């Protein structure tokens, strides 16, 4: 029992925890995002008895904190997140002052759930079927959107468009609790812009940071934002361009750092011309340490609109929906401002005048995989040695063997325990299994089929975004708050090393979807509400994992997997898979951006598609997404694998392969039969199967499993 009165020099620690959410399960609003009744009672008792309370948030997703405004005794809030096996020790160091905190929020904390612009369009309660938003709620036809005969056809309308997170709150001048990029330190810092230097593809900013504290050492995160002009396209008030974290600065210590600003990051997508543009006008560059604490340090002037890429529209709203949906537009709204902003704009020095001749124009590169009709009897090691090419090697495989090869190895039930025995593959006419597993540690459902007669070994895929189950690392949502690319690189490298010890070939991470809504069930795996920050995190982790390791990461879920509830429908309830309805510009600038950053900046070899539909088409069946954008625009050379769809309403295997999805996981005999039927019906061609096999075997040849397999077979 609490004492009746406590001395004012005693500080109470109040811990709130959350473990809700997960795969197929979003969080709840009542007694999850908002406090439970027992939590309210506990907080009331603590604040009644203690004048100084530190609130510690051991949570895997944001909760409402507006109530803290009514409790003056809550003097500090520590966002611990889900901090992994060293989290408790780190917390002790911070609470005792041994270490200054240096984290920053990677998402905006609003005053209420209803303040998030996605809140009216995000449903999560499976226990209340009437709460599920469907085509009918938006006066759309299920049949016209490709949904036939289901009791319910769930819809996630991305009505807020490009205005996600701080882009919404700043543009529409909404009051908030804590801004994006915000976080306190025991130390204090001054930020100073020194100069800029022109590089081949952008500017480099030189900045100085000084620790003005007399007592505490600490680190600061320098954040660079841009406010873009509006000619024909709407723009948010500001967007994060880049950031960098300082070293630990002693009191009075200075550090000079540089931050690159590629010109390509100034672009916006124009659906009318199917182009990326840098519109004419002044681009104000901002320096600060949160989205609500910046100052203008200069501008980039663009005399005439610049085209940076000419593509095709590939993610457009279906024509039958266009006049029935209304997406958020700012029109004449007054954005957030601060005292002196207009003077800063008037006095901003021109850092560079950017013209079309400074920018190369990207165009589509046709996706080509050579196939061959010349069957050369050979084994995969012969391809590695150069005695035959991969195309001729693949030409010797039968339709059945190709159908097996583009699937996982297993019964299609990787999450186990369905009862009974299920076959892992199909057989030749003589009863011999076409495939086996050769991986010593990979579990059925997470390995690829080995075709021994052709020297093709199994490769091993392993979850998940917080590591490979050797070290208990912090979750992505927590790590993103470090704003430390070097640290994320080291995390990736450590996970890559652990993955190699487990003989993993593809680590199913990072998860680079967007924290669109605070009750998203997988937000703890995702990094941020901001696409660039998410992309920087994913890129650093991928580089770290792949450097000097024989593994690849597998960025997921491609794309628009921001809602878990019914993302793959329900076979039992006869609900269709969730349809994410979105404008093309928002899809490209917000939700595809992190994937693009990783693909363009690394040699990643695997990417995982998502379960959900996008504008009426399964992501894994979306040729415009899997080939048009991923390969022809971004130049991706690796393989595409589905999410692990063992049940419910998921993509047909034949349709997926025909659309550029190379591997169906976990696959198994039912999906193999889908592909064989699709081949007979003409939905999946021999060329489609050969292309998928080519992309997959290219990955296999570079894998650690192939290297070990060939060494073992040579010894035998």
mmCIF file with all atom_site columns, C-alpha atoms in Angstrom, residues 101-240:
data_model
loop_
_atom_site.group_PDB
_atom_site.id
_atom_site.type_symbol
_atom_site.label_atom_id
_atom_site.label_alt_id
_atom_site.label_comp_id
_atom_site.label_asym_id
_atom_site.label_entity_id
_atom_site.label_seq_id
_atom_site.pdbx_PDB_ins_code
_atom_site.Cartn_x
_atom_site.Cartn_y
_atom_site.Cartn_z
_atom_site.occupancy
_atom_site.B_iso_or_equiv
_atom_site.pdbx_formal_charge
_atom_site.auth_seq_id
_atom_site.auth_comp_id
_atom_site.auth_asym_id
_atom_site.auth_atom_id
_atom_site.pdbx_PDB_model_num
ATOM 1   C CA . UNK A 1 101 ? 19.037  10.149  -23.841 1.00 0.00 ? 101 UNK A CA 1
ATOM 2   C CA . UNK A 1 102 ? 19.414  11.000  -27.521 1.00 0.00 ? 102 UNK A CA 1
ATOM 3   C CA . UNK A 1 103 ? 16.460  9.326   -29.210 1.00 0.00 ? 103 UNK A CA 1
ATOM 4   C CA . UNK A 1 104 ? 13.853  11.138  -31.296 1.00 0.00 ? 104 UNK A CA 1
ATOM 5   C CA . UNK A 1 105 ? 10.273  10.198  -32.065 1.00 0.00 ? 105 UNK A CA 1
ATOM 6   C CA . UNK A 1 106 ? 9.948   8.598   -35.499 1.00 0.00 ? 106 UNK A CA 1
ATOM 7   C CA . UNK A 1 107 ? 6.225   9.408   -35.600 1.00 0.00 ? 107 UNK A CA 1
ATOM 8   C CA . UNK A 1 108 ? 3.977   12.223  -34.421 1.00 0.00 ? 108 UNK A CA 1
ATOM 9   C CA . UNK A 1 109 ? 2.101   11.869  -31.136 1.00 0.00 ? 109 UNK A CA 1
ATOM 10  C CA . UNK A 1 110 ? -1.334  13.417  -31.597 1.00 0.00 ? 110 UNK A CA 1
ATOM 11  C CA . UNK A 1 111 ? -3.671  14.738  -28.918 1.00 0.00 ? 111 UNK A CA 1
ATOM 12  C CA . UNK A 1 112 ? -6.245  12.037  -29.674 1.00 0.00 ? 112 UNK A CA 1
ATOM 13  C CA . UNK A 1 113 ? -6.685  9.011   -31.905 1.00 0.00 ? 113 UNK A CA 1
ATOM 14  C CA . UNK A 1 114 ? -9.315  10.844  -33.898 1.00 0.00 ? 114 UNK A CA 1
ATOM 15  C CA . UNK A 1 115 ? -6.739  13.497  -34.852 1.00 0.00 ? 115 UNK A CA 1
ATOM 16  C CA . UNK A 1 116 ? -4.903  11.056  -37.124 1.00 0.00 ? 116 UNK A CA 1
ATOM 17  C CA . UNK A 1 117 ? -6.266  11.588  -40.651 1.00 0.00 ? 117 UNK A CA 1
ATOM 18  C CA . UNK A 1 118 ? -6.482  7.840   -41.326 1.00 0.00 ? 118 UNK A CA 1
ATOM 19  C CA . UNK A 1 119 ? -8.628  7.130   -38.249 1.00 0.00 ? 119 UNK A CA 1
ATOM 20  C CA . UNK A 1 120 ? -12.054 7.184   -40.008 1.00 0.00 ? 120 UNK A CA 1
ATOM 21  C CA . UNK A 1 121 ? -10.791 4.705   -42.610 1.00 0.00 ? 121 UNK A CA 1
ATOM 22  C CA . UNK A 1 122 ? -9.012  2.187   -40.374 1.00 0.00 ? 122 UNK A CA 1
ATOM 23  C CA . UNK A 1 123 ? -11.070 -0.683  -38.917 1.00 0.00 ? 123 UNK A CA 1
ATOM 24  C CA . UNK A 1 124 ? -9.668  -3.309  -36.571 1.00 0.00 ? 124 UNK A CA 1
ATOM 25  C CA . UNK A 1 125 ? -12.421 -5.003  -34.579 1.00 0.00 ? 125 UNK A CA 1
ATOM 26  C CA . UNK A 1 126 ? -12.986 -8.514  -35.926 1.00 0.00 ? 126 UNK A CA 1
ATOM 27  C CA . UNK A 1 127 ? -15.598 -9.092  -33.231 1.00 0.00 ? 127 UNK A CA 1
ATOM 28  C CA . UNK A 1 128 ? -17.859 -6.457  -34.789 1.00 0.00 ? 128 UNK A CA 1
ATOM 29  C CA . UNK A 1 129 ? -18.473 -7.329  -38.452 1.00 0.00 ? 129 UNK A CA 1
ATOM 30  C CA . UNK A 1 130 ? -20.613 -4.210  -38.817 1.00 0.00 ? 130 UNK A CA 1
ATOM 31  C CA . UNK A 1 131 ? -17.495 -2.082  -38.250 1.00 0.00 ? 131 UNK A CA 1
ATOM 32  C CA . UNK A 1 132 ? -15.708 -3.518  -41.287 1.00 0.00 ? 132 UNK A CA 1
ATOM 33  C CA . UNK A 1 133 ? -15.462 -0.934  -44.061 1.00 0.00 ? 133 UNK A CA 1
ATOM 34  C CA . UNK A 1 134 ? -16.316 -2.344  -47.484 1.00 0.00 ? 134 UNK A CA 1
ATOM 35  C CA . UNK A 1 135 ? -16.872 -1.150  -51.049 1.00 0.00 ? 135 UNK A CA 1
ATOM 36  C CA . UNK A 1 136 ? -20.500 -0.499  -50.116 1.00 0.00 ? 136 UNK A CA 1
ATOM 37  C CA . UNK A 1 137 ? -19.441 2.122   -47.557 1.00 0.00 ? 137 UNK A CA 1
ATOM 38  C CA . UNK A 1 138 ? -17.851 4.127   -50.359 1.00 0.00 ? 138 UNK A CA 1
ATOM 39  C CA . UNK A 1 139 ? -20.628 3.433   -52.883 1.00 0.00 ? 139 UNK A CA 1
ATOM 40  C CA . UNK A 1 140 ? -18.301 1.290   -54.969 1.00 0.00 ? 140 UNK A CA 1
ATOM 41  C CA . UNK A 1 141 ? -19.146 -1.918  -56.793 1.00 0.00 ? 141 UNK A CA 1
ATOM 42  C CA . UNK A 1 142 ? -17.387 -5.045  -55.447 1.00 0.00 ? 142 UNK A CA 1
ATOM 43  C CA . UNK A 1 143 ? -17.679 -6.713  -58.852 1.00 0.00 ? 143 UNK A CA 1
ATOM 44  C CA . UNK A 1 144 ? -16.168 -3.725  -60.669 1.00 0.00 ? 144 UNK A CA 1
ATOM 45  C CA . UNK A 1 145 ? -13.241 -3.960  -58.246 1.00 0.00 ? 145 UNK A CA 1
ATOM 46  C CA . UNK A 1 146 ? -12.663 -7.669  -58.850 1.00 0.00 ? 146 UNK A CA 1
ATOM 47  C CA . UNK A 1 147 ? -14.424 -9.047  -55.771 1.00 0.00 ? 147 UNK A CA 1
ATOM 48  C CA . UNK A 1 148 ? -17.011 -11.708 -56.584 1.00 0.00 ? 148 UNK A CA 1
ATOM 49  C CA . UNK A 1 149 ? -19.430 -13.466 -54.271 1.00 0.00 ? 149 UNK A CA 1
ATOM 50  C CA . UNK A 1 150 ? -17.867 -12.679 -50.898 1.00 0.00 ? 150 UNK A CA 1
ATOM 51  C CA . UNK A 1 151 ? -19.989 -11.897 -47.877 1.00 0.00 ? 151 UNK A CA 1
ATOM 52  C CA . UNK A 1 152 ? -17.750 -8.896  -47.216 1.00 0.00 ? 152 UNK A CA 1
ATOM 53  C CA . UNK A 1 153 ? -15.074 -7.195  -49.292 1.00 0.00 ? 153 UNK A CA 1
ATOM 54  C CA . UNK A 1 154 ? -12.944 -5.104  -46.880 1.00 0.00 ? 154 UNK A CA 1
ATOM 55  C CA . UNK A 1 155 ? -11.451 -1.809  -48.044 1.00 0.00 ? 155 UNK A CA 1
ATOM 56  C CA . UNK A 1 156 ? -8.686  0.399   -46.637 1.00 0.00 ? 156 UNK A CA 1
ATOM 57  C CA . UNK A 1 157 ? -9.129  3.834   -48.201 1.00 0.00 ? 157 UNK A CA 1
ATOM 58  C CA . UNK A 1 158 ? -5.932  5.893   -48.089 1.00 0.00 ? 158 UNK A CA 1
ATOM 59  C CA . UNK A 1 159 ? -8.030  9.048   -48.143 1.00 0.00 ? 159 UNK A CA 1
ATOM 60  C CA . UNK A 1 160 ? -5.325  11.256  -46.628 1.00 0.00 ? 160 UNK A CA 1
ATOM 61  C CA . UNK A 1 161 ? -3.151  10.842  -49.734 1.00 0.00 ? 161 UNK A CA 1
ATOM 62  C CA . UNK A 1 162 ? 0.329   12.324  -49.290 1.00 0.00 ? 162 UNK A CA 1
ATOM 63  C CA . UNK A 1 163 ? -0.600  13.890  -45.943 1.00 0.00 ? 163 UNK A CA 1
ATOM 64  C CA . UNK A 1 164 ? 0.705   11.225  -43.573 1.00 0.00 ? 164 UNK A CA 1
ATOM 65  C CA . UNK A 1 165 ? 2.050   11.959  -40.097 1.00 0.00 ? 165 UNK A CA 1
ATOM 66  C CA . UNK A 1 166 ? 3.717   15.339  -39.649 1.00 0.00 ? 166 UNK A CA 1
ATOM 67  C CA . UNK A 1 167 ? 3.025   16.135  -43.310 1.00 0.00 ? 167 UNK A CA 1
ATOM 68  C CA . UNK A 1 168 ? -0.634  16.274  -42.309 1.00 0.00 ? 168 UNK A CA 1
ATOM 69  C CA . UNK A 1 169 ? -0.313  17.930  -38.902 1.00 0.00 ? 169 UNK A CA 1
ATOM 70  C CA . UNK A 1 170 ? 2.066   20.644  -40.154 1.00 0.00 ? 170 UNK A CA 1
ATOM 71  C CA . UNK A 1 171 ? 0.262   21.306  -43.445 1.00 0.00 ? 171 UNK A CA 1
ATOM 72  C CA . UNK A 1 172 ? -3.173  21.580  -41.839 1.00 0.00 ? 172 UNK A CA 1
ATOM 73  C CA . UNK A 1 173 ? -1.804  23.361  -38.742 1.00 0.00 ? 173 UNK A CA 1
ATOM 74  C CA . UNK A 1 174 ? -3.173  20.825  -36.275 1.00 0.00 ? 174 UNK A CA 1
ATOM 75  C CA . UNK A 1 175 ? -2.195  20.946  -32.604 1.00 0.00 ? 175 UNK A CA 1
ATOM 76  C CA . UNK A 1 176 ? -0.175  17.939  -31.482 1.00 0.00 ? 176 UNK A CA 1
ATOM 77  C CA . UNK A 1 177 ? 1.295   16.515  -28.309 1.00 0.00 ? 177 UNK A CA 1
ATOM 78  C CA . UNK A 1 178 ? 4.834   15.752  -29.503 1.00 0.00 ? 178 UNK A CA 1
ATOM 79  C CA . UNK A 1 179 ? 6.202   16.316  -33.019 1.00 0.00 ? 179 UNK A CA 1
ATOM 80  C CA . UNK A 1 180 ? 8.070   14.000  -35.333 1.00 0.00 ? 180 UNK A CA 1
ATOM 81  C CA . UNK A 1 181 ? 11.796  14.078  -34.597 1.00 0.00 ? 181 UNK A CA 1
ATOM 82  C CA . UNK A 1 182 ? 11.299  15.321  -31.031 1.00 0.00 ? 182 UNK A CA 1
ATOM 83  C CA . UNK A 1 183 ? 13.263  14.074  -28.041 1.00 0.00 ? 183 UNK A CA 1
ATOM 84  C CA . UNK A 1 184 ? 14.889  15.668  -24.996 1.00 0.00 ? 184 UNK A CA 1
ATOM 85  C CA . UNK A 1 185 ? 18.437  15.326  -23.714 1.00 0.00 ? 185 UNK A CA 1
ATOM 86  C CA . UNK A 1 186 ? 20.125  16.249  -20.452 1.00 0.00 ? 186 UNK A CA 1
ATOM 87  C CA . UNK A 1 187 ? 22.536  18.205  -22.639 1.00 0.00 ? 187 UNK A CA 1
ATOM 88  C CA . UNK A 1 188 ? 21.642  21.197  -24.841 1.00 0.00 ? 188 UNK A CA 1
ATOM 89  C CA . UNK A 1 189 ? 22.842  21.984  -28.345 1.00 0.00 ? 189 UNK A CA 1
ATOM 90  C CA . UNK A 1 190 ? 23.191  24.847  -30.776 1.00 0.00 ? 190 UNK A CA 1
ATOM 91  C CA . UNK A 1 191 ? 23.040  24.106  -34.505 1.00 0.00 ? 191 UNK A CA 1
ATOM 92  C CA . UNK A 1 192 ? 24.773  26.317  -37.056 1.00 0.00 ? 192 UNK A CA 1
ATOM 93  C CA . UNK A 1 193 ? 24.815  26.225  -40.839 1.00 0.00 ? 193 UNK A CA 1
ATOM 94  C CA . UNK A 1 194 ? 28.321  26.865  -42.178 1.00 0.00 ? 194 UNK A CA 1
ATOM 95  C CA . UNK A 1 195 ? 28.210  26.510  -45.950 1.00 0.00 ? 195 UNK A CA 1
ATOM 96  C CA . UNK A 1 196 ? 27.083  24.349  -48.851 1.00 0.00 ? 196 UNK A CA 1
ATOM 97  C CA . UNK A 1 197 ? 29.070  22.638  -51.569 1.00 0.00 ? 197 UNK A CA 1
ATOM 98  C CA . UNK A 1 198 ? 27.803  21.542  -54.972 1.00 0.00 ? 198 UNK A CA 1
ATOM 99  C CA . UNK A 1 199 ? 28.298  17.874  -55.860 1.00 0.00 ? 199 UNK A CA 1
ATOM 100 C CA . UNK A 1 200 ? 27.518  16.010  -59.084 1.00 0.00 ? 200 UNK A CA 1
ATOM 101 C CA . UNK A 1 201 ? 24.055  14.947  -57.941 1.00 0.00 ? 201 UNK A CA 1
ATOM 102 C CA . UNK A 1 202 ? 23.187  17.448  -55.223 1.00 0.00 ? 202 UNK A CA 1
ATOM 103 C CA . UNK A 1 203 ? 24.346  19.714  -52.441 1.00 0.00 ? 203 UNK A CA 1
ATOM 104 C CA . UNK A 1 204 ? 26.353  18.886  -49.350 1.00 0.00 ? 204 UNK A CA 1
ATOM 105 C CA . UNK A 1 205 ? 25.586  20.981  -46.285 1.00 0.00 ? 205 UNK A CA 1
ATOM 106 C CA . UNK A 1 206 ? 28.318  21.706  -43.753 1.00 0.00 ? 206 UNK A CA 1
ATOM 107 C CA . UNK A 1 207 ? 26.985  22.238  -40.234 1.00 0.00 ? 207 UNK A CA 1
ATOM 108 C CA . UNK A 1 208 ? 28.360  22.739  -36.760 1.00 0.00 ? 208 UNK A CA 1
ATOM 109 C CA . UNK A 1 209 ? 26.907  21.429  -33.524 1.00 0.00 ? 209 UNK A CA 1
ATOM 110 C CA . UNK A 1 210 ? 28.018  22.576  -30.087 1.00 0.00 ? 210 UNK A CA 1
ATOM 111 C CA . UNK A 1 211 ? 27.056  21.084  -26.750 1.00 0.00 ? 211 UNK A CA 1
ATOM 112 C CA . UNK A 1 212 ? 26.158  24.146  -24.688 1.00 0.00 ? 212 UNK A CA 1
ATOM 113 C CA . UNK A 1 213 ? 25.613  22.154  -21.503 1.00 0.00 ? 213 UNK A CA 1
ATOM 114 C CA . UNK A 1 214 ? 28.018  22.745  -18.611 1.00 0.00 ? 214 UNK A CA 1
ATOM 115 C CA . UNK A 1 215 ? 27.490  19.317  -17.081 1.00 0.00 ? 215 UNK A CA 1
ATOM 116 C CA . UNK A 1 216 ? 26.197  16.662  -19.478 1.00 0.00 ? 216 UNK A CA 1
ATOM 117 C CA . UNK A 1 217 ? 27.647  14.949  -22.504 1.00 0.00 ? 217 UNK A CA 1
ATOM 118 C CA . UNK A 1 218 ? 25.224  13.950  -25.211 1.00 0.00 ? 218 UNK A CA 1
ATOM 119 C CA . UNK A 1 219 ? 24.334  13.422  -28.858 1.00 0.00 ? 219 UNK A CA 1
ATOM 120 C CA . UNK A 1 220 ? 22.061  15.438  -31.117 1.00 0.00 ? 220 UNK A CA 1
ATOM 121 C CA . UNK A 1 221 ? 20.213  14.562  -34.328 1.00 0.00 ? 221 UNK A CA 1
ATOM 122 C CA . UNK A 1 222 ? 20.518  17.198  -37.039 1.00 0.00 ? 222 UNK A CA 1
ATOM 123 C CA . UNK A 1 223 ? 17.437  17.105  -39.263 1.00 0.00 ? 223 UNK A CA 1
ATOM 124 C CA . UNK A 1 224 ? 17.142  18.718  -42.689 1.00 0.00 ? 224 UNK A CA 1
ATOM 125 C CA . UNK A 1 225 ? 13.700  19.457  -44.147 1.00 0.00 ? 225 UNK A CA 1
ATOM 126 C CA . UNK A 1 226 ? 12.522  21.094  -47.360 1.00 0.00 ? 226 UNK A CA 1
ATOM 127 C CA . UNK A 1 227 ? 9.479   23.251  -48.045 1.00 0.00 ? 227 UNK A CA 1
ATOM 128 C CA . UNK A 1 228 ? 8.670   22.951  -51.741 1.00 0.00 ? 228 UNK A CA 1
ATOM 129 C CA . UNK A 1 229 ? 6.835   25.479  -53.928 1.00 0.00 ? 229 UNK A CA 1
ATOM 130 C CA . UNK A 1 230 ? 3.428   24.779  -55.399 1.00 0.00 ? 230 UNK A CA 1
ATOM 131 C CA . UNK A 1 231 ? 2.953   25.290  -59.107 1.00 0.00 ? 231 UNK A CA 1
ATOM 132 C CA . UNK A 1 232 ? 0.480   22.641  -60.242 1.00 0.00 ? 232 UNK A CA 1
ATOM 133 C CA . UNK A 1 233 ? 0.999   19.978  -57.581 1.00 0.00 ? 233 UNK A CA 1
ATOM 134 C CA . UNK A 1 234 ? 0.049   20.277  -53.909 1.00 0.00 ? 234 UNK A CA 1
ATOM 135 C CA . UNK A 1 235 ? 2.944   19.956  -51.482 1.00 0.00 ? 235 UNK A CA 1
ATOM 136 C CA . UNK A 1 236 ? 3.082   19.344  -47.739 1.00 0.00 ? 236 UNK A CA 1
ATOM 137 C CA . UNK A 1 237 ? 4.363   22.158  -45.545 1.00 0.00 ? 237 UNK A CA 1
ATOM 138 C CA . UNK A 1 238 ? 7.689   20.352  -45.256 1.00 0.00 ? 238 UNK A CA 1
ATOM 139 C CA . UNK A 1 239 ? 9.341   16.975  -45.774 1.00 0.00 ? 239 UNK A CA 1
ATOM 140 C CA . UNK A 1 240 ? 12.344  15.386  -44.097 1.00 0.00 ? 240 UNK A CA 1
#
